[in-house]
XYZ file of C-alpha atoms in Angstrom:
439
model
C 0.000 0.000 0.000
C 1.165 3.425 -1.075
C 1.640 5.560 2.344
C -0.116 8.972 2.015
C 1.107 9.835 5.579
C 3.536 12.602 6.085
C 7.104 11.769 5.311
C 10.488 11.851 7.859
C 10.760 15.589 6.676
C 7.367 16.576 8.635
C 7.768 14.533 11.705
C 10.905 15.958 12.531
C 9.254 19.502 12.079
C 7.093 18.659 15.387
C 8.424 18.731 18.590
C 6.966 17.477 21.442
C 4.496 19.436 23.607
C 5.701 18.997 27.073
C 9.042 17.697 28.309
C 7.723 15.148 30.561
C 5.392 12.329 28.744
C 2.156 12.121 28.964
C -0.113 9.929 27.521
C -3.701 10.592 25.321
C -6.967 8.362 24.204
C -7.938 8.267 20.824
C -11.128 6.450 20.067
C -11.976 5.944 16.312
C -15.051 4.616 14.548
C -12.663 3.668 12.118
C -9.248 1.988 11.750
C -6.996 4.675 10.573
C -5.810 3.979 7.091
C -3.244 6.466 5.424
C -4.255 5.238 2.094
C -8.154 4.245 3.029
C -11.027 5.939 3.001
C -11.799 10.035 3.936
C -13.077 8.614 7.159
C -9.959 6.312 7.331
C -7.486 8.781 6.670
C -8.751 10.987 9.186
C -8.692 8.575 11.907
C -4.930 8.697 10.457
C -4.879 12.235 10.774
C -6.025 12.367 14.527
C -3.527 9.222 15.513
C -0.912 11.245 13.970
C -1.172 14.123 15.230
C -1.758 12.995 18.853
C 1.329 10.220 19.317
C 3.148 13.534 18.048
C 2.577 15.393 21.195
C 1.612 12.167 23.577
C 2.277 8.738 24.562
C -0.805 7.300 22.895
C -3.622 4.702 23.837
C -6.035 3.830 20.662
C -9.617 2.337 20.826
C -11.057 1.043 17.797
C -14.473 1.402 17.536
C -15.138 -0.393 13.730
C -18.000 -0.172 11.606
C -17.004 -2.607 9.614
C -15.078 -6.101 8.995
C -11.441 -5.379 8.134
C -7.958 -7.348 7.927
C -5.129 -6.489 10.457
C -4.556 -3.384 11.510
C -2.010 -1.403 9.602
C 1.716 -1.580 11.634
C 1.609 1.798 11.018
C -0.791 2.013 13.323
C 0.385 -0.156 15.937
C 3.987 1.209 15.553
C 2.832 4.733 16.786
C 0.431 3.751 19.544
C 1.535 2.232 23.049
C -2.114 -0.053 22.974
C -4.493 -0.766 20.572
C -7.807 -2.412 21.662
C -10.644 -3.836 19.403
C -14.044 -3.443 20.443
C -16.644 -6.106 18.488
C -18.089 -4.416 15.326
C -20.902 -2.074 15.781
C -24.091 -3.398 15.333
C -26.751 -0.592 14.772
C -26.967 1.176 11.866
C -28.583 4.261 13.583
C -25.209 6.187 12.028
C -25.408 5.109 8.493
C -25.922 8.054 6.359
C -27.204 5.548 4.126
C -29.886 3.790 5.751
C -32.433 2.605 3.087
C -32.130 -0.840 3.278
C -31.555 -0.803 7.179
C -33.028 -3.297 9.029
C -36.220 -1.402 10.533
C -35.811 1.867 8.650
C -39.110 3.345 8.811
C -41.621 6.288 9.615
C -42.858 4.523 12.374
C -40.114 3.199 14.132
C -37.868 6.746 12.948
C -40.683 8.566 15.450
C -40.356 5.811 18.049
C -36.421 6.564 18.384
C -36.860 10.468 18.068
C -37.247 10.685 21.998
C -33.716 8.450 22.722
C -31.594 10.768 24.256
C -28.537 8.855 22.906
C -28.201 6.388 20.742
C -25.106 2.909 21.590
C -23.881 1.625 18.640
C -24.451 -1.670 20.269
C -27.029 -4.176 21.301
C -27.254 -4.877 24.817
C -25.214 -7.876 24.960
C -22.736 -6.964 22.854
C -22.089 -3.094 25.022
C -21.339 -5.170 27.618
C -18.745 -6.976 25.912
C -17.595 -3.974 24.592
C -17.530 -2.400 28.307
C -15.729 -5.813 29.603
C -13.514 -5.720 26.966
C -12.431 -1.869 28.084
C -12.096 -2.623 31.603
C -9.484 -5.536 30.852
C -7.441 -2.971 29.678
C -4.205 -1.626 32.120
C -5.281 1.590 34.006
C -4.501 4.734 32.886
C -4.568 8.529 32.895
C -4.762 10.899 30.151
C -4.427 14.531 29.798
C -6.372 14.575 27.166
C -8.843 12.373 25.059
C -10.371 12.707 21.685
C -13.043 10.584 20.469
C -13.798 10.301 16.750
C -17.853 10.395 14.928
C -21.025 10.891 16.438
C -21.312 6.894 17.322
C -18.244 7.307 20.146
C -20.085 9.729 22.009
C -21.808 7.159 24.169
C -18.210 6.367 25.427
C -17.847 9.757 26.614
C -18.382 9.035 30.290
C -15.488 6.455 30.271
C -13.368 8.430 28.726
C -13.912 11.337 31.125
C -13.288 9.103 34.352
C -9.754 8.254 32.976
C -8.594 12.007 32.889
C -6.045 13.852 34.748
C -7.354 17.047 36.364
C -7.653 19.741 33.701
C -7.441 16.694 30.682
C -9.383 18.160 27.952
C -12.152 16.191 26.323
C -12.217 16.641 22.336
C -15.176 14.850 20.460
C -14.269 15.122 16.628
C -17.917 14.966 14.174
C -16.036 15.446 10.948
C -19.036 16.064 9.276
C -22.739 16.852 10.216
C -24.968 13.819 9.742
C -27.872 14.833 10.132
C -26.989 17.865 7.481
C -26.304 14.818 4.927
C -29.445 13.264 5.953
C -31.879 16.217 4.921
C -29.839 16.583 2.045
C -31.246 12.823 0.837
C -34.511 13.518 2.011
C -34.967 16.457 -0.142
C -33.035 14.931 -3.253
C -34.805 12.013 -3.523
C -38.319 12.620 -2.559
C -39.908 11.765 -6.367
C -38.331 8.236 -6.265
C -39.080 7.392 -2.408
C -42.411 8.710 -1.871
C -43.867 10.772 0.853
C -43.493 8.241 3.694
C -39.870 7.476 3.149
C -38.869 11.250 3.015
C -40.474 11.835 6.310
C -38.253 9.025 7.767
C -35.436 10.108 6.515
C -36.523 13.865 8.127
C -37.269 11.933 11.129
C -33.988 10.703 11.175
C -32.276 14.265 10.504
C -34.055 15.986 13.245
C -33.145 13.096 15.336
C -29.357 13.185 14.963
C -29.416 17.268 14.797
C -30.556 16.295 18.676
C -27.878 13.932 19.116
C -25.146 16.347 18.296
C -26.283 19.239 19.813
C -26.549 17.290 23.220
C -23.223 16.239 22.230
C -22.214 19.477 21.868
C -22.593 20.640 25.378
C -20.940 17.536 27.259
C -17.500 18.443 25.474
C -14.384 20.696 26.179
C -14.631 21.342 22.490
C -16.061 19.946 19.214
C -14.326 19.481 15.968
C -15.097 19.839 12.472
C -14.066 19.580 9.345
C -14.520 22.809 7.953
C -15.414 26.570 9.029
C -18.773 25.974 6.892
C -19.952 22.850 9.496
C -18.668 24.830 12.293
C -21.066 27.946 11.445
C -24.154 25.257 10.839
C -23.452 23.610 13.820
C -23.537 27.037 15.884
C -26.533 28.333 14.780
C -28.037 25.069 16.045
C -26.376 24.371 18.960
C -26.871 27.436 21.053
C -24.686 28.425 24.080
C -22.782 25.343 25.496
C -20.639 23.864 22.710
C -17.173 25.185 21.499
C -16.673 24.657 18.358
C -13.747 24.544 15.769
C -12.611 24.163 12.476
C -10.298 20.939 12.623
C -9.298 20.709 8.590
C -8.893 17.968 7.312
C -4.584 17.614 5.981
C -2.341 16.168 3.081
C 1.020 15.956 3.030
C 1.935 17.126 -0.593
C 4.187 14.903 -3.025
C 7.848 16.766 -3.463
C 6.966 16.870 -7.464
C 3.757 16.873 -8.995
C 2.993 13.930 -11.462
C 4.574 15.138 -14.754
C 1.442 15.942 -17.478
C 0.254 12.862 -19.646
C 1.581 12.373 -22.888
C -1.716 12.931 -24.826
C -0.506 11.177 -28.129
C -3.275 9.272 -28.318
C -5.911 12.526 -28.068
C -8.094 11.411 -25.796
C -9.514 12.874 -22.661
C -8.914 10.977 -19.673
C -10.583 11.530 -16.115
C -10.632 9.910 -12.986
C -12.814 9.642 -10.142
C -11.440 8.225 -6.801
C -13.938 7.571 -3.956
C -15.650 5.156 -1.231
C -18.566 4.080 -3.785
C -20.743 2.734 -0.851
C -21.401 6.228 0.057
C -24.371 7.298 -1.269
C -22.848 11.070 -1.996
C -19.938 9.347 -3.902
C -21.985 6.936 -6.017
C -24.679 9.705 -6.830
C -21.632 11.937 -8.295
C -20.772 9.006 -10.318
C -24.030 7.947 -11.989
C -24.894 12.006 -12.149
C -21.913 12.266 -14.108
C -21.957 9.283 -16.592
C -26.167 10.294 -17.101
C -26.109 14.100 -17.852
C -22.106 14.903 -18.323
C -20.318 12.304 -20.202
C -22.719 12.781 -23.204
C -22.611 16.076 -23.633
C -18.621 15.562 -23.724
C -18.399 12.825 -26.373
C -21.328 14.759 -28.505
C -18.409 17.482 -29.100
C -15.464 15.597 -28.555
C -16.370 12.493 -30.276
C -15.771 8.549 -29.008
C -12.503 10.030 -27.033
C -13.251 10.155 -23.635
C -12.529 7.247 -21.442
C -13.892 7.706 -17.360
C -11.440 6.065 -14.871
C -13.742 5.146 -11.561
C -11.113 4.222 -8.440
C -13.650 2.903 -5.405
C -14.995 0.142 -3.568
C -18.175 -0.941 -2.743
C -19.597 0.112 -5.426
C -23.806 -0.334 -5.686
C -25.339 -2.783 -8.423
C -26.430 -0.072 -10.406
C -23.359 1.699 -10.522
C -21.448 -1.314 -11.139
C -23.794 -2.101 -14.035
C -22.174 1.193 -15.678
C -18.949 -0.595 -16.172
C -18.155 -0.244 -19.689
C -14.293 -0.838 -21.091
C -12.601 1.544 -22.341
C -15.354 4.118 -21.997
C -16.251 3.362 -18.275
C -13.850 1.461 -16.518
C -14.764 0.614 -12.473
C -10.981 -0.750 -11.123
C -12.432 -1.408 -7.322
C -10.179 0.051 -5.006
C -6.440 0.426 -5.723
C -3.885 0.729 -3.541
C -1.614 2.743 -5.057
C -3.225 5.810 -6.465
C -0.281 7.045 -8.260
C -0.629 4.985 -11.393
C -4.645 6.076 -11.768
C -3.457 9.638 -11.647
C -0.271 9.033 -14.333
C -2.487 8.174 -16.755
C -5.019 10.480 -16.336
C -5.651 14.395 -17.366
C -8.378 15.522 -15.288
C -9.813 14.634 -11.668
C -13.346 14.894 -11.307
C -15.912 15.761 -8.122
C -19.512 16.226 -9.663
C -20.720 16.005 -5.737
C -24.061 17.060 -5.031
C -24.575 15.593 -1.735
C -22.493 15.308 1.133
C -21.003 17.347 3.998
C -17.433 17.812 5.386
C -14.643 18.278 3.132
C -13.580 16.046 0.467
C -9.852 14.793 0.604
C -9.704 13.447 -2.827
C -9.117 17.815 -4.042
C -6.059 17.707 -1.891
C -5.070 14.776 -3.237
C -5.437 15.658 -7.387
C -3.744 18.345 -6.325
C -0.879 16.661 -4.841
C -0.856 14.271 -7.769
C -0.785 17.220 -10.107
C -3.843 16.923 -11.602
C -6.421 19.738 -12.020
C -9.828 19.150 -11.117
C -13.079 20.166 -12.554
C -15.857 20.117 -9.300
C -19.420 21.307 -8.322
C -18.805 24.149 -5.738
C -20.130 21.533 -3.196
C -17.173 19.418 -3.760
C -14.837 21.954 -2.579
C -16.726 23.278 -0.108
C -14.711 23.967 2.993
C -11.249 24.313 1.544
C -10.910 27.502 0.121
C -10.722 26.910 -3.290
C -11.962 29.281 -5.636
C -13.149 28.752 -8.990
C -10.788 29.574 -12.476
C -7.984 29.915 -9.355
C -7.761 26.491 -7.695
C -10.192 24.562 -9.954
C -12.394 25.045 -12.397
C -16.646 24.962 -11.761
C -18.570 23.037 -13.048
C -22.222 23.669 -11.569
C -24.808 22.264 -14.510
C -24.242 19.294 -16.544
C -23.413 21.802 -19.558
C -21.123 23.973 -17.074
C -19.090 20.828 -16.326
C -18.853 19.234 -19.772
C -17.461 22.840 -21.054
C -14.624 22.713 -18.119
C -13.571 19.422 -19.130
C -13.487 20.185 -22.403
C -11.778 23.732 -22.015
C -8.700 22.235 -19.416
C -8.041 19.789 -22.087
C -7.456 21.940 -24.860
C -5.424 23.991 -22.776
C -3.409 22.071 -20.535
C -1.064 25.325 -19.609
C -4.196 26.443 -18.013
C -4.927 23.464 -16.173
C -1.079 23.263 -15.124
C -1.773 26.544 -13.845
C -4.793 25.228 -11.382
C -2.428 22.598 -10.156
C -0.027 25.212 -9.246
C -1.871 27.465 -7.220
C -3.770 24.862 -5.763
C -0.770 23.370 -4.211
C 0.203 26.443 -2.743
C -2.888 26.475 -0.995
C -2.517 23.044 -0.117
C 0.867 23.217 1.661
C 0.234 26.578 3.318
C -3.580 25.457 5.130
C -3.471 21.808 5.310
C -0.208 20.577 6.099
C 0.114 18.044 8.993
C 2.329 19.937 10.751
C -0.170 22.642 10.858
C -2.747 19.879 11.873
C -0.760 18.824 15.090
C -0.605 22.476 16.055
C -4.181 23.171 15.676
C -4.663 20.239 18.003
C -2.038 21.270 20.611
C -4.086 24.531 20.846
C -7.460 22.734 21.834
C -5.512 20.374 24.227
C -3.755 23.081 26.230
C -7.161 25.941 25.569
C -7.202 27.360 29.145
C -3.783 26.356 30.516
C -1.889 23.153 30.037
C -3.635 20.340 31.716
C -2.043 19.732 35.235
């Protein structure tokens, strides 16, 4: 697997916070994954950044089935521990097809003041399983999604006087959720829409409770942060905790177009719904209105696993070519000229921009896509907000790649000046020692 982590060069730019050790928690909903998923690679991010400035403890919270743990992982943490795999999927952003996703039983749960990712049985194994761990005390604990928040109460007995509780959202859920509610209501019907509103209003609950029972709350961009405020009232203290890529020393060199076709690529987890949606958006209302002007020449690179039937039915060689996931990224991005990000749904921030533009690729994106990052359109990327919009961008960047080169450029200036790891483990540092160091 290709290691997007930060090299040598940037751990050595980090010192340590205090001279004496001191050991953190970090509790994940997902195995952190340098080269995984946006959720993955966040959990990264966090582990990172925190065995930077502590001795670190990690509890693995997992959504879902997974090989070993990465030695990365283990090599930076003084314990891992496993908990079994969650079993409710109260916070799938996805949950049509959910075991006992409806109107009725959506307004039964509306009342729960929290929600366990867990079945009865199986918390208590979870809870056993935590207490066989070797005591400890942190000065600090963050815990990672929504679905760790019902582990706040541990976590809080285990710190040191003044230990500083983080709780990390990423993204808004329930945000996402209205979002599906109010793109699909033709398809789903009345009923189904109200669940899924059901279902927003009931998370929007869940993290503004959340809110107030944290030191501070983290997400990924200023644009969540200001959502979540309006909502959450007095209580919570919010920040911006971006989301960071450590940039390649030299951009991919450009394609040899010799053959003179257009090649893009889209690279994304395609069993989330705002991924696959791009996708099939794309290959419906885009991709003809590209090959009606530029003829049988384009050729759509999709990078993702997971993928849905119906997107997988799209897989059409050389035109539409699915690969599944890859582990090394680098090849998909040789051999392609343009990233695309034709998101319409979604929250948080989207790591695949900071990666085309570490691979030296430019992108062409809905303003969604970018949303959060500070890129701005015909300077970092180039817009493409109607199917017509999008084709023409494609279409333009190819016929004049010194233009495109010029997107990469300044987009990896922006890059390496806001979302730098080192940056990251500062930002963090800040929120740990808010008010005075921890004593």
């Amino acid at each position: 697997m290709m290691d997007l982590g930060p090299p040598p060069r940037a751990i050595a730019a980090v010192d340590r916070a205090w001279a004496q050790p001191r050991a953190a928690l970090l509790v994940s909903t997902a195995v952190p994954d340098p080269g995984g998923t946006g959720v993955e690679r966040r959990a990264w991010q966090h582990l990172w950044c925190l065995s930077n400035l502590f001795d670190l403890d990690l509890v693995i919270q997992p959504r879902r089935r997974r090989g070993t743990i990465p030695q990365a992982v283990t090599e930076r943490c003084s314990s891992v521990t496993l908990l079994p795999l969650v079993e409710s999927s109260y916070f799938n952003v996805v949950p049509r097809g959910s075991t006992g996703f409806t109107l009725a039983n959506e307004l039964l749960r509306l009342g729960r003041r929290i929600w366990h990712p867990y079945l009865p049985a199986t918390r208590r194994a979870a809870l056993s399983t935590l207490s066989a761990r070797p005591d400890a005390t942190y000065c600090a604990a963050l815990l990672f999604r929504l679905d760790t928040a019902w582990l706040a109460p541990w976590a809080r007995a285990r710190l040191a006087p003044g230990g500083r509780m983080v709780m990390d959202l990423d993204d808004l859920d329930s945000a996402f959720m209205r979002q599906q509610a109010a793109m699909g209501r033709a398809d789903r019907g009345l009923e189904l829409t109200l669940a899924y509103q059901t279902r927003a209003a009931s998370l929007a609950r869940i993290e503004r409770q959340v809110g107030r029972k944290f030191d501070w709350i983290t997400l990924s961009s200023p644009l969540e942060v200001a959502h979540m405020r309006r909502k959450a009232g007095r209580g919570a203290t919010l920040t911006a905790l971006p989301n960071c890529f450590d940039l390649r020393g030299t951009p991919l060199a450009p394609r040899a177009n010799r053959d003179g076709k257009l090649r893009l690529l889209f690279v994304g987890f395609l069993g989330y719904v705002a991924n696959s949606d791009a996708v099939s958006w794309f290959v419906r209302e885009v991709l003809p209105l590209i090959e009606a002007e530029a003829g049988p020449v384009v050729e759509l690179t999709v990078v993702g696993r997971d993928a849905p039937a119906e997107l997988a039915a799209l897989h059409d060689p050389p035109r539409i070519n699915l690969t599944g996931w890859l582990p090394d990224l680098e090849q998909a991005y040789a051999t392609t000229d343009l990233a695309i990000m034709p998101i319409r749904m979604g929250s948080g921030t989207r790591i695949k921009a900071l990666e085309a533009a570490s691979m030296g690729r430019a992108t062409v994106s809905t303003a969604l896509g970018v949303a959060g990052l500070g890129f701005e359109p015909n300077r970092h990327y180039a817009l493409g907000g109607s199917p017509a919009a999008f084709a023409q961008a494609c279409l333009h960047l190819h016929r004049h790649p010194d233009q495109a080169a010029a997107l990469v450029q300044r987009a990896r200036a922006h890059v390496r000046q806001d979302f730098s790891f080192a940056s990251a483990v500062e930002r963090l540092r800040a929120l740990v020692e808010a008010e005075g160091r921890p004593s």
